[in-house]
Tab-separated table of C-alpha atoms in Angstrom:
chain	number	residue	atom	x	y	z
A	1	UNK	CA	142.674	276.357	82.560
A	2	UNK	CA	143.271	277.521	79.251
A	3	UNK	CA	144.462	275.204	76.412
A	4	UNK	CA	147.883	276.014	74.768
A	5	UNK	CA	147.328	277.074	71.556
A	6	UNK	CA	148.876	274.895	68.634
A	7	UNK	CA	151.718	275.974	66.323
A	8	UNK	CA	151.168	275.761	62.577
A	9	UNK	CA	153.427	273.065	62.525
A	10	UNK	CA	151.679	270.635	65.226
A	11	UNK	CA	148.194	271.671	63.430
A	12	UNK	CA	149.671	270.113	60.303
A	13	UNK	CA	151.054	267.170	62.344
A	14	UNK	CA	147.519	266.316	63.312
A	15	UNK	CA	146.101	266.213	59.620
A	16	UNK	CA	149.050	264.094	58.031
A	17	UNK	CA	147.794	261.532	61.169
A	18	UNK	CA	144.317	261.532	60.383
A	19	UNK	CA	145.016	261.548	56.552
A	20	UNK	CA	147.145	258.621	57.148
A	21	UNK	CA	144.538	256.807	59.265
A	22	UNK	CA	142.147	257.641	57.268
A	23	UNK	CA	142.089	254.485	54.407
A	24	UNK	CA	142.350	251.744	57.760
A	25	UNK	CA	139.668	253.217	58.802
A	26	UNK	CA	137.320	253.521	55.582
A	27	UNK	CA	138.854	249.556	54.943
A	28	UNK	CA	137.349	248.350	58.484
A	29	UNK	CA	134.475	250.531	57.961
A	30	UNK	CA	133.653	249.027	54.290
A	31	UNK	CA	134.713	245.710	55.578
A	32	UNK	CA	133.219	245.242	59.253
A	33	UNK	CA	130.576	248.249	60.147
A	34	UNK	CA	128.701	248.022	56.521
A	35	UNK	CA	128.116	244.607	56.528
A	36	UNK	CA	127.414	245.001	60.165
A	37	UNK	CA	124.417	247.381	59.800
A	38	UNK	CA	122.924	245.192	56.350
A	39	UNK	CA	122.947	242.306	58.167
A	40	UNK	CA	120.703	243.736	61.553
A	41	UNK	CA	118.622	245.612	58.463
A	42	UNK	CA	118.175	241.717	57.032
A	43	UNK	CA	117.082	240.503	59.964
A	44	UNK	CA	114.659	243.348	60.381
A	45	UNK	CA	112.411	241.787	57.235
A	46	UNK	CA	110.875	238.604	56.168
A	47	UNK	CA	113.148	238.090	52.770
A	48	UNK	CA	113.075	234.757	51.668
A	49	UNK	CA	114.777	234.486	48.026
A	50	UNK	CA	111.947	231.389	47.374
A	51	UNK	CA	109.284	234.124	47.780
A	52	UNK	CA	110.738	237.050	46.227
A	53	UNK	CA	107.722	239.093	45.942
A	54	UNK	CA	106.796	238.196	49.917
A	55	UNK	CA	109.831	241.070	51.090
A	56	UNK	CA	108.217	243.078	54.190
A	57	UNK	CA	109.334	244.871	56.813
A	58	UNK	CA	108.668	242.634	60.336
A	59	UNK	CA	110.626	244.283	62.961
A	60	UNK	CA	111.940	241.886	65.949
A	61	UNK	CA	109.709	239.292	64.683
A	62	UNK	CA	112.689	236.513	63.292
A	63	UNK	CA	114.085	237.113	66.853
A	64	UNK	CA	110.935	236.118	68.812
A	65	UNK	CA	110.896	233.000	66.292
A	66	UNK	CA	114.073	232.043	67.422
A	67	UNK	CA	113.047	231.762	71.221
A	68	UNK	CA	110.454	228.981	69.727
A	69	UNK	CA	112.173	227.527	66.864
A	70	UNK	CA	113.158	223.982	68.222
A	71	UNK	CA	115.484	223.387	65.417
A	72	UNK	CA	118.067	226.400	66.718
A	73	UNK	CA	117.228	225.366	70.248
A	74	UNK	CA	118.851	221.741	68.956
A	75	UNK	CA	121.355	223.640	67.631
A	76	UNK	CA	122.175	225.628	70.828
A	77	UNK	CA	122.668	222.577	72.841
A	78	UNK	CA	124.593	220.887	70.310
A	79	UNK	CA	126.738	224.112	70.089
A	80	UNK	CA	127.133	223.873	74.528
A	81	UNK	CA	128.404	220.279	74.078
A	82	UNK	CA	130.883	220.757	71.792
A	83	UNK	CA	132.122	224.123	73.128
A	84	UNK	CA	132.276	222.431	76.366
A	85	UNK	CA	134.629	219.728	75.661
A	86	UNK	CA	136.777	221.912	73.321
A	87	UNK	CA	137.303	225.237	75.542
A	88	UNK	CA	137.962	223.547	78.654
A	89	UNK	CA	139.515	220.336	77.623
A	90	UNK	CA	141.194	222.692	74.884
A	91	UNK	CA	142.467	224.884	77.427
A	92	UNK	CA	143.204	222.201	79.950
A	93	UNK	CA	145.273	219.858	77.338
A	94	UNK	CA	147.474	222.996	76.362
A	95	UNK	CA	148.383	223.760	80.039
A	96	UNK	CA	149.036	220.610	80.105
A	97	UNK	CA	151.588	220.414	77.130
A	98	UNK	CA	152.618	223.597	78.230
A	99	UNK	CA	154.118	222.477	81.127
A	100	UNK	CA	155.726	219.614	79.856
A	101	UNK	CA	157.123	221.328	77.008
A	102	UNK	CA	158.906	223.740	80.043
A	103	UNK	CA	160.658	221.184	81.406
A	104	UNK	CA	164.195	220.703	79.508
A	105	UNK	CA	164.859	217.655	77.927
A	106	UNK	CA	166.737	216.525	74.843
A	107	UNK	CA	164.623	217.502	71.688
A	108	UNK	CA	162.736	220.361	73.269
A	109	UNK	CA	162.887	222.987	71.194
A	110	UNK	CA	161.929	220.190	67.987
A	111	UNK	CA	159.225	219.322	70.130
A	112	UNK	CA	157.867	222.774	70.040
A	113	UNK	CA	158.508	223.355	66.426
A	114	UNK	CA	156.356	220.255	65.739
A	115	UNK	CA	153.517	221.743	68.081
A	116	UNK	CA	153.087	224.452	65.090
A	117	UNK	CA	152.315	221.880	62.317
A	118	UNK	CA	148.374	221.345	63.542
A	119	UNK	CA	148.006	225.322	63.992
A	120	UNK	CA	149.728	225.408	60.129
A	121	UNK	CA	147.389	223.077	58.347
A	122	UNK	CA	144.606	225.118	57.239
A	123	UNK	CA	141.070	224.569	58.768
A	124	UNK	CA	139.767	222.393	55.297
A	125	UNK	CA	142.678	221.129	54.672
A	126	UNK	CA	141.654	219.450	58.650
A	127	UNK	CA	138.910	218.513	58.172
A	128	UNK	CA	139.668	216.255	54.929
A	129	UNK	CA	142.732	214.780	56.997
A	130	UNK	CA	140.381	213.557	59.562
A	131	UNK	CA	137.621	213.030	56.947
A	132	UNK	CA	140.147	210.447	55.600
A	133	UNK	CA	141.414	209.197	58.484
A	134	UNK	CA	137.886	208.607	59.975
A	135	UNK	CA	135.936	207.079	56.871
A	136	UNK	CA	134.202	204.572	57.716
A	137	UNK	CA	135.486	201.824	54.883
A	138	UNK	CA	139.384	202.455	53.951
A	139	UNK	CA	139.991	204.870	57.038
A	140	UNK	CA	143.269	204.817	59.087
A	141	UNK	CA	141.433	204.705	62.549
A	142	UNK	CA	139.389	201.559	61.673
A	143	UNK	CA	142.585	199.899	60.669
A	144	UNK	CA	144.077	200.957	63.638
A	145	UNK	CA	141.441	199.550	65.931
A	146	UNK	CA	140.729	196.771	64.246
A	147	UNK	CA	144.349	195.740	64.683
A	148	UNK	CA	145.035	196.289	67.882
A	149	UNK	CA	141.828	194.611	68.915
A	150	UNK	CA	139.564	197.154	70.172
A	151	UNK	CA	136.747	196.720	67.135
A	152	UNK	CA	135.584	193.516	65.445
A	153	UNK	CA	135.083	195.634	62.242
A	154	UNK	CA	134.642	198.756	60.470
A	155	UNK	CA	132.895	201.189	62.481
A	156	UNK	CA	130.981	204.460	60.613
A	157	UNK	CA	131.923	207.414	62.655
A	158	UNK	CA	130.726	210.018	60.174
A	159	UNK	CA	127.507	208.572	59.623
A	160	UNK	CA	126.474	207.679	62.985
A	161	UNK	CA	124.702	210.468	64.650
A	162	UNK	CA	126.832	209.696	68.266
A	163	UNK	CA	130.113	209.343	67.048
A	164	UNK	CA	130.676	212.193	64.669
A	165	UNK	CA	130.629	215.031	67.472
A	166	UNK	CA	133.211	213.189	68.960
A	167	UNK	CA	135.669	213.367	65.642
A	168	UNK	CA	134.469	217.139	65.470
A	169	UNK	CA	135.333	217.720	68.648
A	170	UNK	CA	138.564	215.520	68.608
A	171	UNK	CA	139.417	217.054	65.210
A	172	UNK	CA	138.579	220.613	66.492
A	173	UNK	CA	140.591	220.353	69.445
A	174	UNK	CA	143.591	219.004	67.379
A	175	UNK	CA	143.253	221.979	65.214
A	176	UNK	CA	143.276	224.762	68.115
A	177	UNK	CA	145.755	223.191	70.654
A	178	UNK	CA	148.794	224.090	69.717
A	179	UNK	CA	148.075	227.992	69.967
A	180	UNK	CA	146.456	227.630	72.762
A	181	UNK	CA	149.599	225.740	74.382
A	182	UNK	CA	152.303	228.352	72.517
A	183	UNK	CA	150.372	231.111	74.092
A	184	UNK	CA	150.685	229.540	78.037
A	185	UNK	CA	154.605	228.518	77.146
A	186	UNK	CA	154.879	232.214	76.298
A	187	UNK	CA	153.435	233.386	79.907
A	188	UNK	CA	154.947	230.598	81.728
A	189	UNK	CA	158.576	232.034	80.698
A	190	UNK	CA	157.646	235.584	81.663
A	191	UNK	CA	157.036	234.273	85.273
A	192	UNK	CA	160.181	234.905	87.488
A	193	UNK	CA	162.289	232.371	88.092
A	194	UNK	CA	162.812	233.560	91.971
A	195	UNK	CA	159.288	232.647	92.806
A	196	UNK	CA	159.347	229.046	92.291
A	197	UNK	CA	162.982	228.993	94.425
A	198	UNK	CA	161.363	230.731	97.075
A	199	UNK	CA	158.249	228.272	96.674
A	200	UNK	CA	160.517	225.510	96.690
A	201	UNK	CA	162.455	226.729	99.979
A	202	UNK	CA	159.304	227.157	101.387
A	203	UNK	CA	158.948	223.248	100.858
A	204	UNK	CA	156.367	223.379	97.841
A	205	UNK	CA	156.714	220.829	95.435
A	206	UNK	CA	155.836	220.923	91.861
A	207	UNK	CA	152.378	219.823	92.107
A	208	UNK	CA	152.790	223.210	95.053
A	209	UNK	CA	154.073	225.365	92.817
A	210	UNK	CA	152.330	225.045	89.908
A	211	UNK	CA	148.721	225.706	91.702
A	212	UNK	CA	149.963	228.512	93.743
A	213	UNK	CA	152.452	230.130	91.249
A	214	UNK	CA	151.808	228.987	87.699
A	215	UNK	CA	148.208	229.108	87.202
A	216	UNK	CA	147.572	232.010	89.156
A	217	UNK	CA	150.200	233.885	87.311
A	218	UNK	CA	148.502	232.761	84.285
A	219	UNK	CA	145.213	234.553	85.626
A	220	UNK	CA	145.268	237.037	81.982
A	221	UNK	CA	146.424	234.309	79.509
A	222	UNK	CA	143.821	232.016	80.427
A	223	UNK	CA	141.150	234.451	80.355
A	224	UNK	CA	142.422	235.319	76.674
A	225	UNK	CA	142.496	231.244	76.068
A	226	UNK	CA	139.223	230.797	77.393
A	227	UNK	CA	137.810	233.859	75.367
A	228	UNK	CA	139.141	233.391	72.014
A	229	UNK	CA	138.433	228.814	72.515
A	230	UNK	CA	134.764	229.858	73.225
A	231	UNK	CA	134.882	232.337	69.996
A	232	UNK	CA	136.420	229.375	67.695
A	233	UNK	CA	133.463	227.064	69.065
A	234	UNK	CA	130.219	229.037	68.787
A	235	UNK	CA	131.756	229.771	65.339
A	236	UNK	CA	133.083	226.690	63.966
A	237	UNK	CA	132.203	225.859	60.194
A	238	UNK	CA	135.004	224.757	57.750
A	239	UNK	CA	135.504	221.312	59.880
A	240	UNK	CA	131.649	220.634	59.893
A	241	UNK	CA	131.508	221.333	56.605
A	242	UNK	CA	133.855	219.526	55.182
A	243	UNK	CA	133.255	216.474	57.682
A	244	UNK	CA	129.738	215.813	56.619
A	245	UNK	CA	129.696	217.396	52.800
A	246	UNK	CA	128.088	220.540	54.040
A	247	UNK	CA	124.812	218.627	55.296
A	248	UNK	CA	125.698	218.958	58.918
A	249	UNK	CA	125.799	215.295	59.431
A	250	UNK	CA	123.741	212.391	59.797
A	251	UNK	CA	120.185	213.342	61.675
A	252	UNK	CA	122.023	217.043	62.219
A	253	UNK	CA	124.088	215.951	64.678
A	254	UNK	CA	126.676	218.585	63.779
A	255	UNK	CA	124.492	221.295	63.369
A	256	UNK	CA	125.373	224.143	65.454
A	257	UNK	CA	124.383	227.085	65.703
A	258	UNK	CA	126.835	228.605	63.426
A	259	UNK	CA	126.410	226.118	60.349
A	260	UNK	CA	122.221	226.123	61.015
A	261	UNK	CA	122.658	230.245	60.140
A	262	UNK	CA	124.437	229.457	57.018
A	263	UNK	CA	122.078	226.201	56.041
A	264	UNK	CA	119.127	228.944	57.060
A	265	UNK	CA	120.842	231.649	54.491
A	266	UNK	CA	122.118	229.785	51.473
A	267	UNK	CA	120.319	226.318	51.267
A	268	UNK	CA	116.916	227.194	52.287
A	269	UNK	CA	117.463	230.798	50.762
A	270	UNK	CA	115.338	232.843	53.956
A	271	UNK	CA	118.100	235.570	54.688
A	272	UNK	CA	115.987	237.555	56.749
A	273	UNK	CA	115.777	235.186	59.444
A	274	UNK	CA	119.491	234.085	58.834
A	275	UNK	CA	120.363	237.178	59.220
A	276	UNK	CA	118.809	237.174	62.487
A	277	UNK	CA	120.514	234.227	63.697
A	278	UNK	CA	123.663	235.624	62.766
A	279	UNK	CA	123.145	238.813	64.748
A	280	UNK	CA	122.216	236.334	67.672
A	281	UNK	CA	125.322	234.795	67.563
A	282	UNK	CA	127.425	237.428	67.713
A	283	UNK	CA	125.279	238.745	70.897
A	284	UNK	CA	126.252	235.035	72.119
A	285	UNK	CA	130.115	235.605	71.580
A	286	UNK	CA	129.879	239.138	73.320
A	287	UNK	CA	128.312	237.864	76.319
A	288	UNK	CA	130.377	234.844	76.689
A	289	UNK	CA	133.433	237.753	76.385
A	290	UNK	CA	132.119	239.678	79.238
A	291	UNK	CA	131.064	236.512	81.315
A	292	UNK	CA	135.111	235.433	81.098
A	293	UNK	CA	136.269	239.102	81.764
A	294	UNK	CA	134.133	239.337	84.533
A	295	UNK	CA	134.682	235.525	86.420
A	296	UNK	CA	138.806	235.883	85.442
A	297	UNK	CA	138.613	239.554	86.059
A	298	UNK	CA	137.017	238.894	89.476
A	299	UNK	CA	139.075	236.601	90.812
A	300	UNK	CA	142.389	238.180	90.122
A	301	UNK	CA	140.898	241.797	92.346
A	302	UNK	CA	139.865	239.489	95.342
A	303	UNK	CA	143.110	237.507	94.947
A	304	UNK	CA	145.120	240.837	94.998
């Protein structure tokens, strides 16, 4: 089979594309590949800014220190807890709201509007309103449970090393909510209305309806809720930072992963083996991708 040939005119369509994609492409190169291929050529050496004149070429050698470095081990079960609680009670709360939120009542539609303010405030600007709100001396919280009776006095979430995962993970899952629940309203109105009245002649009640009809018709959002959650979580900073002054709390207790790469690269100055970390942690986010593709992915074939 013999390819048409092109006129003159569809030869100089083709060039005005490619001239036209041309600067996106040469911006994402400059601004995602380059970095991209310094950072695995960091990671490659032993370049610690303390030692300047100590620069040599080590191979895969930071990576087989990371399989014994207890510190990012610490760091990679801190990083499990919190993404547990805040990708599937995340995901679960903004169900949840979604479902609520598609039920009409009087003030609906406010109600939604004021689901965007969390998304709106911007990730410091979080974490000082929960800094605030959770300081140990003149914060709202202690007032609020001192009053009501449930403390005797003040009590120092951010500098005790079991409560302040618990306000990073309540302050995280504030945050990242609301898009999560906007997404699933979205999906939930795109489902046909004559399914849940056949459902519902069928004798299912809402409870029914929702496990056989809603969530399984929600099969692809979730997947993309679960994905991008787990993303946010193996990569949360701004909140830990600005929660615990950029220390990563009291005895590390905030330390993930994430913040350990950047404490590794700008505070103790060793880029090569933050650089290494880094590349680690995208390989983390990749296979935690493919792992949702595949489980989500799965079950919708067999379910077909």
């Amino acid at each position: 089979m013999t390819r048409r040939k092109l006129t003159a005119g569809e030869r100089g369509d083709r060039r005005f594309a490619v001239l036209a994609a041309s600067p996106a492409v040469l911006t994402i190169g400059a601004l995602f590949i380059y970095p991209l291929l310094y950072a695995v050529m960091l990671s490659l050496y032993q370049m610690n800014d303390k030692m300047p004149g100590d620069t040599q070429f080590v191979g895969l050698w930071n990576y087989a220190q990371l399989a014994t470095d207890g510190n990012f081990r610490e760091a990679m079960v801190r990083t499990f807890v919190f993404s547990l609680f805040t990708v599937f009670g995340g995901v679960a709360l903004a169900v949840g709201i979604a479902r609520l939120l598609q039920h009409p009542f009087r003030g609906r539609n406010i109600a939604r509007v004021l689901l965007l303010v969390p998304w709106a405030v911007p990730p410091v600007v979080n974490g000082i309103m929960w800094k605030l709100v959770f300081d140990g001396t003149y914060g709202v919280a202690n007032a609020a449970l001192t009053g009501i009776g449930i403390v005797d006095g003040p009590v120092q979430w951010l500098a005790d090393p079991q409560l302040i995962m618990g306000v990073l993970i309540f302050s995280e899952v504030w945050k990242l909510t609301p898009f999560l629940a906007l997404m699933t309203i979205a999906s939930m109105q795109a489902i046909p209305s004559n399914i849940y009245r056949a459902a519902a002649i069928d004798g299912a009640g809402g409870w029914a309806q929702f496990w056989r009809v809603t969530l399984p018709n929600l099969r692809g959002t979730l997947m993309f809720l679960f994905i991008v959650q787990s993303m946010w979580s193996i990569k949360v900073f701004d909140t830990i930072y600005v929660l615990t002054g950029g220390s990563g709390g009291p005895a590390e207790a905030t330390t993930t992963i994430n913040f350990l790469a950047y404490l590794t690269t700008f505070s103790y100055l060793d880029r090569g083996y933050g650089a290494a970390m880094s590349i680690t942690i995208m390989g983390l986010v990749i296979v935690v991708t493919i792992f949702w593709i595949l489980v989500l992915g799965r079950r919708k074939d067999k379910a077909s």
